[in-house]
């Protein structure tokens, strides 16, 4: 048996069965189909089915939420087409038809599906009040379905669900977490149902900037779009996007006959800034400007509402100083404020006394925690205590600084606490210093450091020669940098940062020795010390020397005593990059001619002596 709900709201199935003769043979099979794929609520749905053999059948209908309803059952003849029909009801969505055939204890089934649509025309009327409270009325009218069918099949007994749907649509449309339901109902004469909801747009950051945004809930869910949107804004409408169908100063309308594009709607209106003035005597007013244009005036205890175009920044400016008779009133803090959203600004004036701070050089001082450069005008209330900190050392730039001396009233500490009862002027005294950078790779220079401007200082080296060992040393050469000099000690006047570098010559001792003949060195050094890198030419004056009447020595080679290196030529070149100890090696040879002469002289002498003895003593006798 069919339930009452099925009869009234789902299909109102009429179990009418038509038979068309068809021979049934072969294996059991089931076919099922509908008259079309899509139906609107209220339309008649025809479901056809056929079983190839005689069978007992059940026809089931599955709804979008998974519920199953048995809409027909009974015996059917094989090969015969049957149909059932009924009215498409709520809820909208896909339907699945399942036909089960029971044949010889076996079940054969087949399915088909169709879709049921509910199309609602939805109109939105939006009223935005001055304080950004908003009322929205959503009106819904069914399309392609008569009001009576919609009411009986869907709305009756379920109205609260439709009202809740529209309330949720309203919250989504406004971009709010929640809205308040003010009113709901329906009209048979107007064939529609509606809700009226209220929300607060001022909680949205974009609205606080004067930009009002709406979002089509149907479009975002892929269910279509709002057919018509009418917006009235008490603050006024500057522009809107997309381009509206119609627009006046405070009202616009979008009529969406086709896809709206993005489903987003933007209105540019105004945001308000409340500018309050306190601290001025009654009757004393200050001017208020917006973006450097005079907007209005406000006095002490009064306020002015400044209206600014949505999405734009505004700079609100008041007079920094207001003079009234012999009195001065000054804004505490800055006399301007940059705004870009709804809010309130208060400018507070107070009667002031002034602290003037000057300095012989411009420096940055800290007054009550805020740093500012001299000269300073600092306004405070009478009797206020002010903490002023001047820098003990103020870095001006690389190698330049200012050093605190004292205050003009004799106070020697750079930080002080002052109670100001009346206007007061104080001065700072600083001396300028420059840094003298003395660089010395050997560490023997002195005189670097900070010096007062105009000082005459001495720069020098502690010693001119620095010995590394007996054969290696550094010897002072000159000063380079801002002053060039060969003198090891110089005096300079300090009027700017100065840099000096001590230049040293790296020297090695060169010992070239020859036992015979003179050694010639080019270049010549009287003390044997040579600068590193010197190209030294070494040569022997004579390659052969007679050392005795009978012997001669001849140059053989040079020998480096440190490395053992030999040089075969009497003249060679070498680069001095270490201590050198080189000695000439000689070979000795006999002189033959002097020896022959000597031998001859000796022989003659022997003969002469023999003859002398012969004649003197006669022939010797032989015994």
mmCIF file of C-alpha atoms in Angstrom, residues 65-396:
data_model
loop_
_atom_site.group_PDB
_atom_site.id
_atom_site.type_symbol
_atom_site.label_atom_id
_atom_site.label_comp_id
_atom_site.label_asym_id
_atom_site.label_seq_id
_atom_site.Cartn_x
_atom_site.Cartn_y
_atom_site.Cartn_z
ATOM 1 C CA UNK A 65 18.108 11.329 0.752
ATOM 2 C CA UNK A 66 18.249 7.560 0.192
ATOM 3 C CA UNK A 67 14.657 6.767 1.163
ATOM 4 C CA UNK A 68 12.972 3.942 -0.812
ATOM 5 C CA UNK A 69 9.258 3.703 -1.646
ATOM 6 C CA UNK A 70 7.499 0.703 -3.197
ATOM 7 C CA UNK A 71 5.223 2.211 -5.861
ATOM 8 C CA UNK A 72 4.007 -0.985 -7.579
ATOM 9 C CA UNK A 73 4.122 -4.766 -7.199
ATOM 10 C CA UNK A 74 2.424 -7.805 -8.766
ATOM 11 C CA UNK A 75 2.635 -10.444 -11.501
ATOM 12 C CA UNK A 76 3.391 -9.425 -15.061
ATOM 13 C CA UNK A 77 3.438 -11.304 -18.334
ATOM 14 C CA UNK A 78 6.698 -11.733 -20.196
ATOM 15 C CA UNK A 79 7.347 -9.400 -23.091
ATOM 16 C CA UNK A 80 4.575 -6.979 -22.103
ATOM 17 C CA UNK A 81 5.336 -3.248 -21.501
ATOM 18 C CA UNK A 82 3.748 -1.777 -18.362
ATOM 19 C CA UNK A 83 3.809 1.756 -17.004
ATOM 20 C CA UNK A 84 2.943 3.619 -13.848
ATOM 21 C CA UNK A 85 2.607 7.390 -13.516
ATOM 22 C CA UNK A 86 2.297 10.052 -10.874
ATOM 23 C CA UNK A 87 2.989 13.699 -10.077
ATOM 24 C CA UNK A 88 6.584 14.838 -9.386
ATOM 25 C CA UNK A 89 6.743 16.254 -5.870
ATOM 26 C CA UNK A 90 9.241 17.512 -3.324
ATOM 27 C CA UNK A 91 12.035 17.331 -2.519
ATOM 28 C CA UNK A 92 13.711 18.328 -5.758
ATOM 29 C CA UNK A 93 16.644 16.274 -6.931
ATOM 30 C CA UNK A 94 17.484 12.995 -8.660
ATOM 31 C CA UNK A 95 15.221 9.943 -8.483
ATOM 32 C CA UNK A 96 16.230 6.339 -9.125
ATOM 33 C CA UNK A 97 13.664 3.795 -10.363
ATOM 34 C CA UNK A 98 14.454 0.160 -9.467
ATOM 35 C CA UNK A 99 12.488 -2.679 -11.107
ATOM 36 C CA UNK A 100 13.015 -6.126 -9.544
ATOM 37 C CA UNK A 101 11.755 -9.265 -11.338
ATOM 38 C CA UNK A 102 11.461 -12.521 -9.362
ATOM 39 C CA UNK A 103 11.775 -15.571 -11.668
ATOM 40 C CA UNK A 104 12.240 -19.134 -10.385
ATOM 41 C CA UNK A 105 13.762 -17.977 -7.089
ATOM 42 C CA UNK A 106 16.101 -15.655 -8.931
ATOM 43 C CA UNK A 107 15.999 -11.855 -8.905
ATOM 44 C CA UNK A 108 16.732 -9.819 -12.012
ATOM 45 C CA UNK A 109 16.671 -6.019 -11.719
ATOM 46 C CA UNK A 110 17.299 -2.884 -13.746
ATOM 47 C CA UNK A 111 17.354 0.825 -12.892
ATOM 48 C CA UNK A 112 16.859 4.177 -14.524
ATOM 49 C CA UNK A 113 16.881 7.715 -13.185
ATOM 50 C CA UNK A 114 15.340 11.116 -13.754
ATOM 51 C CA UNK A 115 15.581 14.530 -12.153
ATOM 52 C CA UNK A 116 12.923 16.627 -10.414
ATOM 53 C CA UNK A 117 13.469 20.391 -10.423
ATOM 54 C CA UNK A 118 12.031 23.175 -8.327
ATOM 55 C CA UNK A 119 12.704 26.578 -9.865
ATOM 56 C CA UNK A 120 12.097 29.570 -7.622
ATOM 57 C CA UNK A 121 12.256 33.151 -8.776
ATOM 58 C CA UNK A 122 13.913 35.038 -5.910
ATOM 59 C CA UNK A 123 13.862 38.802 -5.517
ATOM 60 C CA UNK A 124 15.954 40.654 -2.927
ATOM 61 C CA UNK A 125 14.962 44.051 -1.514
ATOM 62 C CA UNK A 126 17.777 45.575 0.564
ATOM 63 C CA UNK A 127 17.503 48.674 2.737
ATOM 64 C CA UNK A 128 20.726 49.966 4.323
ATOM 65 C CA UNK A 129 20.275 52.498 7.125
ATOM 66 C CA UNK A 130 22.630 55.335 8.039
ATOM 67 C CA UNK A 131 24.275 53.265 10.789
ATOM 68 C CA UNK A 132 24.767 50.330 8.400
ATOM 69 C CA UNK A 133 21.942 48.305 9.907
ATOM 70 C CA UNK A 134 20.400 46.445 6.975
ATOM 71 C CA UNK A 135 16.971 44.929 6.303
ATOM 72 C CA UNK A 136 16.679 42.317 3.560
ATOM 73 C CA UNK A 137 13.426 40.917 2.169
ATOM 74 C CA UNK A 138 13.707 37.755 0.076
ATOM 75 C CA UNK A 139 10.579 36.992 -1.996
ATOM 76 C CA UNK A 140 10.218 33.604 -3.711
ATOM 77 C CA UNK A 141 7.784 32.647 -6.475
ATOM 78 C CA UNK A 142 7.777 29.178 -8.070
ATOM 79 C CA UNK A 143 8.311 28.992 -11.827
ATOM 80 C CA UNK A 144 7.191 26.135 -14.110
ATOM 81 C CA UNK A 145 5.165 24.936 -11.127
ATOM 82 C CA UNK A 146 1.805 26.379 -10.151
ATOM 83 C CA UNK A 147 1.503 27.995 -6.754
ATOM 84 C CA UNK A 148 -1.182 25.505 -5.721
ATOM 85 C CA UNK A 149 1.020 22.555 -6.714
ATOM 86 C CA UNK A 150 4.024 24.041 -4.925
ATOM 87 C CA UNK A 151 1.958 24.812 -1.859
ATOM 88 C CA UNK A 152 0.362 21.363 -1.632
ATOM 89 C CA UNK A 153 3.358 19.281 -2.679
ATOM 90 C CA UNK A 154 6.178 21.231 -1.001
ATOM 91 C CA UNK A 155 5.325 24.202 1.163
ATOM 92 C CA UNK A 156 2.427 22.993 3.272
ATOM 93 C CA UNK A 157 3.757 21.431 6.438
ATOM 94 C CA UNK A 158 7.329 22.439 5.580
ATOM 95 C CA UNK A 159 7.137 26.247 5.541
ATOM 96 C CA UNK A 160 9.634 26.604 8.404
ATOM 97 C CA UNK A 161 12.225 24.807 6.308
ATOM 98 C CA UNK A 162 11.742 27.274 3.444
ATOM 99 C CA UNK A 163 11.868 30.253 5.800
ATOM 100 C CA UNK A 164 15.092 28.907 7.307
ATOM 101 C CA UNK A 165 16.508 28.425 3.812
ATOM 102 C CA UNK A 166 15.821 32.090 2.979
ATOM 103 C CA UNK A 167 17.243 33.228 6.314
ATOM 104 C CA UNK A 168 20.444 31.316 5.614
ATOM 105 C CA UNK A 169 20.496 32.767 2.106
ATOM 106 C CA UNK A 170 20.232 36.238 3.651
ATOM 107 C CA UNK A 171 23.204 35.662 5.961
ATOM 108 C CA UNK A 172 25.282 34.353 3.065
ATOM 109 C CA UNK A 173 24.132 37.207 0.832
ATOM 110 C CA UNK A 174 25.262 39.782 3.422
ATOM 111 C CA UNK A 175 28.442 37.924 4.370
ATOM 112 C CA UNK A 176 27.399 37.753 8.038
ATOM 113 C CA UNK A 177 27.631 34.880 10.476
ATOM 114 C CA UNK A 178 24.019 35.397 11.513
ATOM 115 C CA UNK A 179 20.978 37.571 10.912
ATOM 116 C CA UNK A 180 17.768 38.129 12.863
ATOM 117 C CA UNK A 181 14.473 36.914 11.388
ATOM 118 C CA UNK A 182 12.069 39.865 11.639
ATOM 119 C CA UNK A 183 9.114 38.558 9.667
ATOM 120 C CA UNK A 184 8.096 35.621 7.461
ATOM 121 C CA UNK A 185 4.955 34.595 5.595
ATOM 122 C CA UNK A 186 3.316 33.798 2.267
ATOM 123 C CA UNK A 187 0.610 35.181 0.000
ATOM 124 C CA UNK A 188 -1.653 32.984 -2.098
ATOM 125 C CA UNK A 189 -2.833 35.991 -4.070
ATOM 126 C CA UNK A 190 0.728 37.039 -4.922
ATOM 127 C CA UNK A 191 1.826 33.394 -5.305
ATOM 128 C CA UNK A 192 4.920 33.855 -3.149
ATOM 129 C CA UNK A 193 6.482 33.352 0.262
ATOM 130 C CA UNK A 194 9.004 35.682 1.903
ATOM 131 C CA UNK A 195 11.242 36.443 4.877
ATOM 132 C CA UNK A 196 12.496 39.727 6.247
ATOM 133 C CA UNK A 197 15.839 39.602 8.087
ATOM 134 C CA UNK A 198 17.979 42.213 9.780
ATOM 135 C CA UNK A 199 21.750 42.337 10.094
ATOM 136 C CA UNK A 200 24.606 44.643 11.026
ATOM 137 C CA UNK A 201 26.936 45.411 8.121
ATOM 138 C CA UNK A 202 29.187 47.587 10.278
ATOM 139 C CA UNK A 203 30.941 44.479 11.625
ATOM 140 C CA UNK A 204 32.373 43.754 8.175
ATOM 141 C CA UNK A 205 35.840 45.236 7.526
ATOM 142 C CA UNK A 206 34.912 46.162 3.959
ATOM 143 C CA UNK A 207 31.767 48.003 5.071
ATOM 144 C CA UNK A 208 33.797 49.983 7.591
ATOM 145 C CA UNK A 209 35.767 51.200 4.583
ATOM 146 C CA UNK A 210 32.566 52.278 2.794
ATOM 147 C CA UNK A 211 32.532 49.243 0.484
ATOM 148 C CA UNK A 212 29.344 47.159 0.698
ATOM 149 C CA UNK A 213 29.578 43.646 -0.707
ATOM 150 C CA UNK A 214 26.891 41.066 -1.438
ATOM 151 C CA UNK A 215 27.297 37.506 -2.653
ATOM 152 C CA UNK A 216 24.634 35.548 -4.508
ATOM 153 C CA UNK A 217 24.014 32.371 -2.449
ATOM 154 C CA UNK A 218 22.363 30.541 -5.349
ATOM 155 C CA UNK A 219 25.191 31.286 -7.751
ATOM 156 C CA UNK A 220 27.862 30.051 -5.365
ATOM 157 C CA UNK A 221 25.952 26.781 -4.829
ATOM 158 C CA UNK A 222 25.444 26.278 -8.564
ATOM 159 C CA UNK A 223 21.640 26.538 -8.204
ATOM 160 C CA UNK A 224 21.124 29.549 -10.443
ATOM 161 C CA UNK A 225 21.103 33.185 -9.379
ATOM 162 C CA UNK A 226 19.013 35.887 -7.771
ATOM 163 C CA UNK A 227 16.632 37.243 -10.382
ATOM 164 C CA UNK A 228 16.431 40.769 -9.074
ATOM 165 C CA UNK A 229 18.274 42.808 -6.431
ATOM 166 C CA UNK A 230 17.143 46.255 -5.309
ATOM 167 C CA UNK A 231 19.319 48.198 -2.864
ATOM 168 C CA UNK A 232 18.522 51.468 -1.112
ATOM 169 C CA UNK A 233 21.378 53.057 0.879
ATOM 170 C CA UNK A 234 20.671 56.052 3.106
ATOM 171 C CA UNK A 235 24.299 57.189 2.933
ATOM 172 C CA UNK A 236 24.162 57.354 -0.836
ATOM 173 C CA UNK A 237 25.682 55.304 -3.638
ATOM 174 C CA UNK A 238 28.751 56.493 -5.537
ATOM 175 C CA UNK A 239 29.189 53.524 -7.864
ATOM 176 C CA UNK A 240 28.300 49.858 -8.189
ATOM 177 C CA UNK A 241 29.641 46.714 -9.813
ATOM 178 C CA UNK A 242 28.529 45.027 -11.986
ATOM 179 C CA UNK A 243 26.798 47.835 -13.865
ATOM 180 C CA UNK A 244 23.265 48.052 -12.441
ATOM 181 C CA UNK A 245 20.110 48.009 -14.545
ATOM 182 C CA UNK A 246 19.091 51.322 -12.986
ATOM 183 C CA UNK A 247 20.582 53.805 -10.513
ATOM 184 C CA UNK A 248 19.590 56.931 -8.647
ATOM 185 C CA UNK A 249 21.446 58.776 -5.888
ATOM 186 C CA UNK A 250 20.557 56.263 -3.199
ATOM 187 C CA UNK A 251 18.917 53.333 -5.023
ATOM 188 C CA UNK A 252 20.159 50.815 -7.565
ATOM 189 C CA UNK A 253 18.659 47.724 -9.138
ATOM 190 C CA UNK A 254 20.142 44.673 -10.798
ATOM 191 C CA UNK A 255 17.831 42.583 -12.995
ATOM 192 C CA UNK A 256 19.533 39.345 -13.928
ATOM 193 C CA UNK A 257 17.969 37.895 -17.041
ATOM 194 C CA UNK A 258 21.087 35.832 -17.702
ATOM 195 C CA UNK A 259 24.121 34.505 -15.851
ATOM 196 C CA UNK A 260 25.420 37.401 -13.685
ATOM 197 C CA UNK A 261 29.088 36.471 -14.150
ATOM 198 C CA UNK A 262 30.680 36.204 -10.724
ATOM 199 C CA UNK A 263 27.708 36.332 -8.384
ATOM 200 C CA UNK A 264 29.355 39.183 -6.469
ATOM 201 C CA UNK A 265 27.877 42.668 -6.109
ATOM 202 C CA UNK A 266 29.761 45.698 -4.807
ATOM 203 C CA UNK A 267 28.478 49.136 -3.839
ATOM 204 C CA UNK A 268 30.789 52.048 -3.105
ATOM 205 C CA UNK A 269 29.200 54.327 -0.523
ATOM 206 C CA UNK A 270 30.705 56.448 2.265
ATOM 207 C CA UNK A 271 32.260 55.850 5.638
ATOM 208 C CA UNK A 272 31.936 58.318 8.499
ATOM 209 C CA UNK A 273 34.634 59.542 10.844
ATOM 210 C CA UNK A 274 33.573 61.342 14.003
ATOM 211 C CA UNK A 275 36.078 64.113 14.758
ATOM 212 C CA UNK A 276 35.867 65.256 18.397
ATOM 213 C CA UNK A 277 37.594 68.334 19.831
ATOM 214 C CA UNK A 278 38.423 68.641 23.519
ATOM 215 C CA UNK A 279 40.489 71.053 25.571
ATOM 216 C CA UNK A 280 39.571 74.338 23.883
ATOM 217 C CA UNK A 281 37.684 76.970 25.884
ATOM 218 C CA UNK A 282 34.036 77.472 25.067
ATOM 219 C CA UNK A 283 33.611 79.528 21.926
ATOM 220 C CA UNK A 284 37.120 78.777 20.652
ATOM 221 C CA UNK A 285 37.050 76.714 17.465
ATOM 222 C CA UNK A 286 39.510 74.959 15.232
ATOM 223 C CA UNK A 287 39.273 74.312 11.514
ATOM 224 C CA UNK A 288 38.948 70.730 10.279
ATOM 225 C CA UNK A 289 40.280 69.857 6.818
ATOM 226 C CA UNK A 290 39.948 66.724 4.717
ATOM 227 C CA UNK A 291 42.770 66.032 2.287
ATOM 228 C CA UNK A 292 43.970 69.644 2.598
ATOM 229 C CA UNK A 293 40.531 71.102 1.837
ATOM 230 C CA UNK A 294 38.535 72.865 4.527
ATOM 231 C CA UNK A 295 35.671 70.628 5.636
ATOM 232 C CA UNK A 296 34.241 72.465 8.634
ATOM 233 C CA UNK A 297 34.844 73.736 12.159
ATOM 234 C CA UNK A 298 34.427 72.343 15.646
ATOM 235 C CA UNK A 299 34.899 73.807 19.103
ATOM 236 C CA UNK A 300 35.781 72.403 22.477
ATOM 237 C CA UNK A 301 33.356 69.647 23.488
ATOM 238 C CA UNK A 302 31.932 69.456 19.948
ATOM 239 C CA UNK A 303 32.316 66.976 17.123
ATOM 240 C CA UNK A 304 32.099 67.002 13.347
ATOM 241 C CA UNK A 305 31.091 64.049 11.158
ATOM 242 C CA UNK A 306 33.420 63.773 8.171
ATOM 243 C CA UNK A 307 32.032 61.849 5.209
ATOM 244 C CA UNK A 308 34.665 60.064 3.081
ATOM 245 C CA UNK A 309 34.254 58.132 -0.167
ATOM 246 C CA UNK A 310 34.446 54.386 0.278
ATOM 247 C CA UNK A 311 37.769 52.768 -0.543
ATOM 248 C CA UNK A 312 39.681 56.038 -0.270
ATOM 249 C CA UNK A 313 42.046 57.194 2.429
ATOM 250 C CA UNK A 314 41.395 60.486 4.112
ATOM 251 C CA UNK A 315 43.789 62.767 5.931
ATOM 252 C CA UNK A 316 41.978 64.750 8.602
ATOM 253 C CA UNK A 317 43.861 67.827 9.752
ATOM 254 C CA UNK A 318 43.181 70.336 12.524
ATOM 255 C CA UNK A 319 45.074 73.469 13.468
ATOM 256 C CA UNK A 320 48.222 72.493 15.329
ATOM 257 C CA UNK A 321 48.084 75.643 17.373
ATOM 258 C CA UNK A 322 45.116 77.799 18.354
ATOM 259 C CA UNK A 323 45.771 81.267 19.762
ATOM 260 C CA UNK A 324 43.146 82.840 21.959
ATOM 261 C CA UNK A 325 44.016 86.269 23.306
ATOM 262 C CA UNK A 326 47.449 85.787 24.947
ATOM 263 C CA UNK A 327 47.052 82.047 25.386
ATOM 264 C CA UNK A 328 48.322 79.243 23.201
ATOM 265 C CA UNK A 329 46.573 75.899 22.885
ATOM 266 C CA UNK A 330 48.390 73.130 21.132
ATOM 267 C CA UNK A 331 47.319 69.700 19.966
ATOM 268 C CA UNK A 332 48.708 66.852 21.997
ATOM 269 C CA UNK A 333 50.460 64.598 19.509
ATOM 270 C CA UNK A 334 50.029 65.025 15.773
ATOM 271 C CA UNK A 335 47.494 67.503 14.362
ATOM 272 C CA UNK A 336 46.499 65.087 11.613
ATOM 273 C CA UNK A 337 45.349 61.514 11.215
ATOM 274 C CA UNK A 338 45.064 59.264 8.189
ATOM 275 C CA UNK A 339 41.910 57.172 8.116
ATOM 276 C CA UNK A 340 40.544 54.534 5.794
ATOM 277 C CA UNK A 341 37.583 53.159 7.717
ATOM 278 C CA UNK A 342 34.707 54.124 9.978
ATOM 279 C CA UNK A 343 35.777 55.351 13.385
ATOM 280 C CA UNK A 344 36.302 58.218 15.761
ATOM 281 C CA UNK A 345 39.245 60.564 16.191
ATOM 282 C CA UNK A 346 39.741 62.885 19.123
ATOM 283 C CA UNK A 347 42.070 65.861 18.955
ATOM 284 C CA UNK A 348 42.937 67.122 22.407
ATOM 285 C CA UNK A 349 44.198 70.644 22.970
ATOM 286 C CA UNK A 350 45.944 71.899 26.067
ATOM 287 C CA UNK A 351 47.373 75.220 27.116
ATOM 288 C CA UNK A 352 51.108 74.879 26.744
ATOM 289 C CA UNK A 353 54.476 76.229 27.822
ATOM 290 C CA UNK A 354 57.464 75.793 25.555
ATOM 291 C CA UNK A 355 60.876 74.223 26.056
ATOM 292 C CA UNK A 356 63.419 75.419 23.482
ATOM 293 C CA UNK A 357 66.594 73.365 23.080
ATOM 294 C CA UNK A 358 69.356 74.595 20.803
ATOM 295 C CA UNK A 359 72.868 73.331 20.172
ATOM 296 C CA UNK A 360 76.050 74.705 18.639
ATOM 297 C CA UNK A 361 75.920 71.579 16.453
ATOM 298 C CA UNK A 362 72.767 69.786 15.354
ATOM 299 C CA UNK A 363 72.319 66.607 17.386
ATOM 300 C CA UNK A 364 69.457 64.228 18.141
ATOM 301 C CA UNK A 365 68.047 64.528 21.655
ATOM 302 C CA UNK A 366 65.487 62.311 23.351
ATOM 303 C CA UNK A 367 62.638 64.099 25.115
ATOM 304 C CA UNK A 368 60.293 61.918 27.144
ATOM 305 C CA UNK A 369 61.307 58.896 25.098
ATOM 306 C CA UNK A 370 60.937 60.515 21.668
ATOM 307 C CA UNK A 371 63.984 61.353 19.588
ATOM 308 C CA UNK A 372 64.152 64.624 17.688
ATOM 309 C CA UNK A 373 66.865 66.788 16.166
ATOM 310 C CA UNK A 374 67.901 70.184 17.471
ATOM 311 C CA UNK A 375 66.716 72.876 17.431
ATOM 312 C CA UNK A 376 63.679 71.624 19.362
ATOM 313 C CA UNK A 377 60.434 73.299 20.360
ATOM 314 C CA UNK A 378 58.721 71.090 22.897
ATOM 315 C CA UNK A 379 55.370 72.146 24.294
ATOM 316 C CA UNK A 380 54.199 70.831 27.616
ATOM 317 C CA UNK A 381 51.611 71.645 30.202
ATOM 318 C CA UNK A 382 52.782 73.991 32.985
ATOM 319 C CA UNK A 383 54.404 72.077 35.837
ATOM 320 C CA UNK A 384 55.203 69.061 33.706
ATOM 321 C CA UNK A 385 58.437 67.181 34.286
ATOM 322 C CA UNK A 386 60.442 66.505 31.165
ATOM 323 C CA UNK A 387 63.300 64.024 30.867
ATOM 324 C CA UNK A 388 65.825 65.224 28.309
ATOM 325 C CA UNK A 389 68.734 63.075 27.172
ATOM 326 C CA UNK A 390 71.439 64.545 24.988
ATOM 327 C CA UNK A 391 73.994 62.160 23.501
ATOM 328 C CA UNK A 392 77.296 62.091 25.331
ATOM 329 C CA UNK A 393 78.918 61.172 22.041
ATOM 330 C CA UNK A 394 77.081 61.861 18.785
ATOM 331 C CA UNK A 395 78.367 60.105 15.689
ATOM 332 C CA UNK A 396 78.193 62.529 12.761
#
